[in-house]
Amino acid sequence: MRYLTIALGKGRLAQRTMELFRQVGITCQEMEDPSSRKLIFTNEELGFRFFLAKGPDVPTYVEYGAADIGIVGKDTILEEGRKLYEVLDLGYGKCRMCVCGPASAAELLQHNRLIRVATKYPNIAKDYFYNKKHQTVEIIKLNGSIELAPIVGLSEVIVDIVETGTTLRENGLDVLEEVCPLSARMVVNQVSMRMENERISRLIGVLKTALTAEGEGS
Ligand code: PRP
């Protein structure tokens, strides 16, 4: 039996995902050691292999077939635009992609004004402003702490993830518009979906059942 390889976005999402796999009886002893720097873990008996990658790289591994399956945020799936199948909404990691800024910037979004938009997600921001709002904007790519941009005058607004809203509140910013809801998703390589259909479908089935029992997932 060949391994089914699963790529996980490093961090909170990976922890929650391993918890879910544990619940359905798929565990990796090696993964339990928090001090370990190992990146790849196997369950020989069940034929699963997990590896940890940077979130934005997960769709890349899956598109090229280096991983059969990936667990990653919807934000990353939208931003990366890779060829893969999105098969399951895991229901956790819930947050929203939003246009945010000082309350005074709200009117700049009403009348097709040329504004600057700072974001870690240039493709999502472009799609929203160009295709949905038909507003011409200048997109400025940043790599983190996006909330700084309107405060220091780099941009009028930002497109960023809002979870609890604490970062916005503590920096005097508001949600001005919602782009889309987000959560963790399971994605599958297009060839693997055909070649390993039975095992992958069975896995989707057991995960769905576990999530439904917890009141998550769809
Ligand atoms: C994310 C996001 C917001 C914050 C939202 O940042 O970019 O800054 O979390 O969460 P909240 O609504 O609960 O405050 P992250 O912690 O990933 O850091 P980064 O912006 O530096 O990438």
mmCIF file of C-alpha atoms and ligand atoms in Angstrom:
data_model
loop_
_atom_site.group_PDB
_atom_site.id
_atom_site.type_symbol
_atom_site.label_atom_id
_atom_site.label_comp_id
_atom_site.label_asym_id
_atom_site.label_seq_id
_atom_site.Cartn_x
_atom_site.Cartn_y
_atom_site.Cartn_z
ATOM 1 C CA MET A 1 0.000 0.000 0.000
ATOM 2 C CA ARG A 2 1.438 3.385 -0.941
ATOM 3 C CA TYR A 3 1.376 6.191 1.629
ATOM 4 C CA LEU A 4 -1.360 8.771 1.458
ATOM 5 C CA THR A 5 0.614 11.962 2.021
ATOM 6 C CA ILE A 6 -1.039 14.857 3.818
ATOM 7 C CA ALA A 7 0.449 18.367 3.899
ATOM 8 C CA LEU A 8 -0.501 20.527 6.872
ATOM 9 C CA GLY A 9 -0.088 24.283 7.184
ATOM 10 C CA LYS A 10 2.232 24.815 10.180
ATOM 11 C CA GLY A 11 0.823 26.266 13.389
ATOM 12 C CA ARG A 12 -2.604 26.317 15.003
ATOM 13 C CA LEU A 13 -4.302 24.742 11.992
ATOM 14 C CA ALA A 14 -1.924 21.752 12.065
ATOM 15 C CA GLN A 15 -2.526 21.209 15.794
ATOM 16 C CA ARG A 16 -6.300 21.275 15.407
ATOM 17 C CA THR A 17 -6.046 18.979 12.382
ATOM 18 C CA MET A 18 -3.910 16.410 14.218
ATOM 19 C CA GLU A 19 -6.457 16.442 17.027
ATOM 20 C CA LEU A 20 -9.159 15.618 14.479
ATOM 21 C CA PHE A 21 -7.081 12.800 12.960
ATOM 22 C CA ARG A 22 -6.432 11.439 16.456
ATOM 23 C CA GLN A 23 -10.191 11.367 17.037
ATOM 24 C CA VAL A 24 -10.688 9.162 13.981
ATOM 25 C CA GLY A 25 -7.841 6.851 15.014
ATOM 26 C CA ILE A 26 -5.098 8.153 12.723
ATOM 27 C CA THR A 27 -2.186 9.045 14.968
ATOM 28 C CA CYS A 28 1.536 9.558 14.613
ATOM 29 C CA GLN A 29 3.477 8.895 17.780
ATOM 30 C CA GLU A 30 6.379 11.031 16.537
ATOM 31 C CA MET A 31 4.129 14.056 16.245
ATOM 32 C CA GLU A 32 3.320 14.088 19.956
ATOM 33 C CA ASP A 33 6.768 15.379 20.927
ATOM 34 C CA PRO A 34 6.462 19.192 21.020
ATOM 35 C CA SER A 35 10.235 19.742 21.101
ATOM 36 C CA SER A 36 10.786 17.776 17.888
ATOM 37 C CA ARG A 37 11.942 19.669 14.793
ATOM 38 C CA LYS A 38 11.004 16.797 12.508
ATOM 39 C CA LEU A 39 8.907 17.839 9.528
ATOM 40 C CA ILE A 40 7.545 14.499 8.373
ATOM 41 C CA PHE A 41 5.676 11.809 10.313
ATOM 42 C CA THR A 42 4.405 8.411 9.280
ATOM 43 C CA ASN A 43 1.818 5.937 10.431
ATOM 44 C CA GLU A 44 3.144 2.725 8.871
ATOM 45 C CA GLU A 45 0.206 0.603 9.883
ATOM 46 C CA LEU A 46 -2.469 2.771 8.264
ATOM 47 C CA GLY A 47 -0.245 4.030 5.450
ATOM 48 C CA PHE A 48 -0.463 7.745 6.202
ATOM 49 C CA ARG A 49 2.339 10.276 6.044
ATOM 50 C CA PHE A 50 2.014 13.843 7.311
ATOM 51 C CA PHE A 51 4.306 16.779 6.729
ATOM 52 C CA LEU A 52 4.345 20.345 7.958
ATOM 53 C CA ALA A 53 4.815 23.160 5.469
ATOM 54 C CA LYS A 54 4.298 26.920 5.376
ATOM 55 C CA GLY A 55 0.596 27.529 4.728
ATOM 56 C CA PRO A 56 1.011 29.191 1.306
ATOM 57 C CA ASP A 57 3.156 26.233 0.139
ATOM 58 C CA VAL A 58 0.505 23.609 0.924
ATOM 59 C CA PRO A 59 -1.502 24.123 -2.328
ATOM 60 C CA THR A 60 1.786 23.938 -4.279
ATOM 61 C CA TYR A 61 2.682 20.531 -2.801
ATOM 62 C CA VAL A 62 -0.832 19.307 -3.540
ATOM 63 C CA GLU A 63 -1.019 20.594 -7.122
ATOM 64 C CA TYR A 64 2.287 18.890 -8.001
ATOM 65 C CA GLY A 65 1.274 15.653 -6.258
ATOM 66 C CA ALA A 66 4.062 15.782 -3.636
ATOM 67 C CA ALA A 67 1.119 15.590 -1.228
ATOM 68 C CA ASP A 68 -2.143 13.817 -2.082
ATOM 69 C CA ILE A 69 -4.085 15.912 0.405
ATOM 70 C CA GLY A 70 -3.624 19.320 2.017
ATOM 71 C CA ILE A 71 -5.245 21.018 4.977
ATOM 72 C CA VAL A 72 -5.132 24.756 4.576
ATOM 73 C CA GLY A 73 -7.105 27.960 5.082
ATOM 74 C CA LYS A 74 -9.545 29.112 2.414
ATOM 75 C CA ASP A 75 -7.587 32.412 2.282
ATOM 76 C CA THR A 76 -4.505 30.541 1.072
ATOM 77 C CA ILE A 77 -6.512 28.508 -1.458
ATOM 78 C CA LEU A 78 -7.984 31.689 -2.949
ATOM 79 C CA GLU A 79 -4.681 33.537 -2.943
ATOM 80 C CA GLU A 80 -2.625 30.735 -4.488
ATOM 81 C CA GLY A 81 -5.154 29.796 -7.180
ATOM 82 C CA ARG A 82 -3.685 26.315 -7.687
ATOM 83 C CA LYS A 83 -5.296 23.485 -9.658
ATOM 84 C CA LEU A 84 -6.747 21.162 -7.021
ATOM 85 C CA TYR A 85 -10.040 19.904 -5.680
ATOM 86 C CA GLU A 86 -11.462 21.488 -2.534
ATOM 87 C CA VAL A 87 -13.403 18.610 -0.993
ATOM 88 C CA LEU A 88 -14.294 19.478 2.596
ATOM 89 C CA ASP A 89 -14.946 22.492 4.794
ATOM 90 C CA LEU A 90 -13.508 21.453 8.157
ATOM 91 C CA GLY A 91 -15.371 24.264 9.900
ATOM 92 C CA TYR A 92 -12.552 25.317 12.240
ATOM 93 C CA GLY A 93 -10.145 28.221 11.825
ATOM 94 C CA LYS A 94 -13.210 30.360 11.110
ATOM 95 C CA CYS A 95 -12.523 34.004 10.343
ATOM 96 C CA ARG A 96 -13.314 36.628 7.671
ATOM 97 C CA MET A 97 -11.379 38.359 4.918
ATOM 98 C CA CYS A 98 -12.242 42.052 5.243
ATOM 99 C CA VAL A 99 -11.466 45.502 3.966
ATOM 100 C CA CYS A 100 -10.478 47.450 7.079
ATOM 101 C CA GLY A 101 -9.328 50.937 7.877
ATOM 102 C CA PRO A 102 -10.161 53.998 9.924
ATOM 103 C CA ALA A 103 -13.900 54.782 9.903
ATOM 104 C CA SER A 104 -13.082 57.894 7.856
ATOM 105 C CA ALA A 105 -11.926 55.690 4.946
ATOM 106 C CA ALA A 106 -15.425 54.221 4.455
ATOM 107 C CA GLU A 107 -16.438 56.911 1.957
ATOM 108 C CA LEU A 108 -13.349 56.195 -0.182
ATOM 109 C CA LEU A 109 -14.884 52.806 -0.895
ATOM 110 C CA GLN A 110 -18.155 54.278 -2.130
ATOM 111 C CA HIS A 111 -17.119 56.324 -5.159
ATOM 112 C CA ASN A 112 -14.542 54.487 -7.248
ATOM 113 C CA ARG A 113 -11.700 56.544 -5.779
ATOM 114 C CA LEU A 114 -8.097 55.602 -6.533
ATOM 115 C CA ILE A 115 -6.870 54.386 -3.156
ATOM 116 C CA ARG A 116 -3.978 52.310 -1.885
ATOM 117 C CA VAL A 117 -4.732 48.900 -0.392
ATOM 118 C CA ALA A 118 -2.077 47.116 1.694
ATOM 119 C CA THR A 119 -2.379 43.341 2.033
ATOM 120 C CA LYS A 120 -0.681 39.985 2.373
ATOM 121 C CA TYR A 121 -3.266 38.754 -0.165
ATOM 122 C CA PRO A 122 -2.785 40.737 -3.420
ATOM 123 C CA ASN A 123 -4.758 38.290 -5.580
ATOM 124 C CA ILE A 124 -7.772 38.271 -3.270
ATOM 125 C CA ALA A 125 -7.633 42.082 -2.996
ATOM 126 C CA LYS A 126 -7.344 42.480 -6.799
ATOM 127 C CA ASP A 127 -10.235 40.147 -7.439
ATOM 128 C CA TYR A 128 -12.412 41.958 -4.905
ATOM 129 C CA PHE A 129 -11.688 45.511 -6.028
ATOM 130 C CA TYR A 130 -11.366 44.927 -9.788
ATOM 131 C CA ASN A 131 -13.933 42.221 -10.451
ATOM 132 C CA LYS A 132 -16.519 42.690 -7.711
ATOM 133 C CA LYS A 133 -16.393 46.401 -6.899
ATOM 134 C CA HIS A 134 -14.989 47.661 -10.225
ATOM 135 C CA GLN A 135 -12.815 50.093 -8.302
ATOM 136 C CA THR A 136 -9.311 50.923 -9.508
ATOM 137 C CA VAL A 137 -6.874 50.664 -6.617
ATOM 138 C CA GLU A 138 -3.149 50.376 -6.059
ATOM 139 C CA ILE A 139 -2.309 47.133 -4.252
ATOM 140 C CA ILE A 140 0.709 47.171 -1.942
ATOM 141 C CA LYS A 141 1.976 43.732 -0.887
ATOM 142 C CA LEU A 142 3.086 43.374 2.738
ATOM 143 C CA ASN A 143 4.134 40.283 4.695
ATOM 144 C CA GLY A 144 2.587 40.850 8.122
ATOM 145 C CA SER A 145 1.357 43.369 10.701
ATOM 146 C CA ILE A 146 -0.861 44.728 7.934
ATOM 147 C CA GLU A 147 -2.810 46.925 10.379
ATOM 148 C CA LEU A 148 0.194 49.241 10.519
ATOM 149 C CA ALA A 149 -0.270 50.416 6.943
ATOM 150 C CA PRO A 150 -3.213 52.838 7.363
ATOM 151 C CA ILE A 151 -1.884 54.030 10.733
ATOM 152 C CA VAL A 152 1.456 55.159 9.334
ATOM 153 C CA GLY A 153 0.022 56.404 6.037
ATOM 154 C CA LEU A 154 1.210 53.657 3.686
ATOM 155 C CA SER A 155 -2.331 52.961 2.482
ATOM 156 C CA GLU A 156 -5.892 54.154 3.003
ATOM 157 C CA VAL A 157 -7.256 50.658 3.723
ATOM 158 C CA ILE A 158 -6.093 47.059 4.138
ATOM 159 C CA VAL A 159 -7.445 43.676 3.077
ATOM 160 C CA ASP A 160 -6.743 41.263 5.905
ATOM 161 C CA ILE A 161 -8.035 38.446 8.066
ATOM 162 C CA VAL A 162 -10.239 39.354 11.013
ATOM 163 C CA GLU A 163 -10.810 36.687 13.620
ATOM 164 C CA THR A 164 -11.761 38.181 16.991
ATOM 165 C CA GLY A 165 -11.380 41.823 15.847
ATOM 166 C CA THR A 166 -8.973 42.540 18.718
ATOM 167 C CA THR A 167 -6.076 43.669 16.509
ATOM 168 C CA LEU A 168 -8.349 46.134 14.707
ATOM 169 C CA ARG A 169 -9.881 47.480 17.914
ATOM 170 C CA GLU A 170 -6.549 47.942 19.628
ATOM 171 C CA ASN A 171 -5.297 49.924 16.650
ATOM 172 C CA GLY A 172 -8.352 52.122 16.108
ATOM 173 C CA LEU A 173 -9.463 50.441 12.881
ATOM 174 C CA ASP A 174 -12.845 49.065 11.761
ATOM 175 C CA VAL A 175 -14.166 46.448 9.373
ATOM 176 C CA LEU A 176 -15.423 48.508 6.416
ATOM 177 C CA GLU A 177 -16.511 45.697 4.084
ATOM 178 C CA GLU A 178 -16.505 41.889 4.220
ATOM 179 C CA VAL A 179 -14.809 40.122 1.304
ATOM 180 C CA CYS A 180 -15.620 36.502 2.254
ATOM 181 C CA PRO A 181 -15.865 34.051 5.156
ATOM 182 C CA LEU A 182 -12.899 31.724 5.717
ATOM 183 C CA SER A 183 -12.184 28.396 7.415
ATOM 184 C CA ALA A 184 -9.892 25.384 7.128
ATOM 185 C CA ARG A 185 -10.438 23.214 4.032
ATOM 186 C CA MET A 186 -9.264 19.874 2.783
ATOM 187 C CA VAL A 187 -7.837 19.945 -0.738
ATOM 188 C CA VAL A 188 -6.895 16.984 -2.921
ATOM 189 C CA ASN A 189 -4.540 16.490 -5.865
ATOM 190 C CA GLN A 190 -6.549 15.922 -9.044
ATOM 191 C CA VAL A 191 -4.745 12.703 -10.044
ATOM 192 C CA SER A 192 -4.786 11.288 -6.486
ATOM 193 C CA MET A 193 -8.535 11.852 -6.363
ATOM 194 C CA ARG A 194 -8.869 9.337 -9.231
ATOM 195 C CA MET A 195 -6.081 6.920 -8.320
ATOM 196 C CA GLU A 196 -6.779 6.763 -4.570
ATOM 197 C CA ASN A 197 -10.475 7.508 -4.734
ATOM 198 C CA GLU A 198 -11.551 4.798 -2.348
ATOM 199 C CA ARG A 199 -9.129 5.655 0.468
ATOM 200 C CA ILE A 200 -9.602 9.404 0.078
ATOM 201 C CA SER A 201 -13.401 9.127 -0.010
ATOM 202 C CA ARG A 202 -13.332 6.912 3.077
ATOM 203 C CA LEU A 203 -11.137 9.452 4.870
ATOM 204 C CA ILE A 204 -13.475 12.330 3.906
ATOM 205 C CA GLY A 205 -16.380 10.243 5.206
ATOM 206 C CA VAL A 206 -14.883 9.540 8.643
ATOM 207 C CA LEU A 207 -13.722 13.141 9.077
ATOM 208 C CA LYS A 208 -17.186 14.422 8.135
ATOM 209 C CA THR A 209 -18.780 12.112 10.689
ATOM 210 C CA ALA A 210 -16.373 13.256 13.434
ATOM 211 C CA LEU A 211 -16.936 16.929 12.564
ATOM 212 C CA THR A 212 -20.708 16.533 12.474
ATOM 213 C CA ALA A 213 -20.591 14.910 15.927
ATOM 214 C CA GLU A 214 -18.727 18.009 17.140
ATOM 215 C CA GLY A 215 -21.019 20.388 15.281
ATOM 216 C CA GLU A 216 -18.308 21.523 12.831
ATOM 217 C CA GLY A 217 -17.685 20.980 9.135
ATOM 218 C CA SER A 218 -19.859 20.717 6.023
HETATM 219 C C1 PRP B 1 -3.687 37.775 11.696
HETATM 220 C C2 PRP B 1 -4.329 38.843 10.819
HETATM 221 C C3 PRP B 1 -4.662 39.934 11.800
HETATM 222 C C4 PRP B 1 -4.990 39.160 13.066
HETATM 223 C C5 PRP B 1 -6.491 39.065 13.230
HETATM 224 O O1 PRP B 1 -2.379 38.122 11.898
HETATM 225 O O2 PRP B 1 -3.429 39.260 9.802
HETATM 226 O O3 PRP B 1 -3.550 40.778 12.003
HETATM 227 O O4 PRP B 1 -4.447 37.845 12.914
HETATM 228 O O5 PRP B 1 -6.859 38.416 14.409
HETATM 229 P P1 PRP B 1 -7.849 39.092 15.457
HETATM 230 O O6 PRP B 1 -9.017 39.625 14.680
HETATM 231 O O7 PRP B 1 -8.227 37.955 16.362
HETATM 232 O O8 PRP B 1 -7.092 40.181 16.180
HETATM 233 P P2 PRP B 1 -1.251 37.110 12.351
HETATM 234 O O9 PRP B 1 -1.350 36.890 13.823
HETATM 235 O O10 PRP B 1 -1.309 35.902 11.508
HETATM 236 O O11 PRP B 1 0.067 37.967 12.089
HETATM 237 P P3 PRP B 1 0.546 38.802 10.799
HETATM 238 O O12 PRP B 1 -0.529 39.805 10.446
HETATM 239 O O13 PRP B 1 1.778 39.480 11.266
HETATM 240 O O14 PRP B 1 0.759 37.807 9.694
#
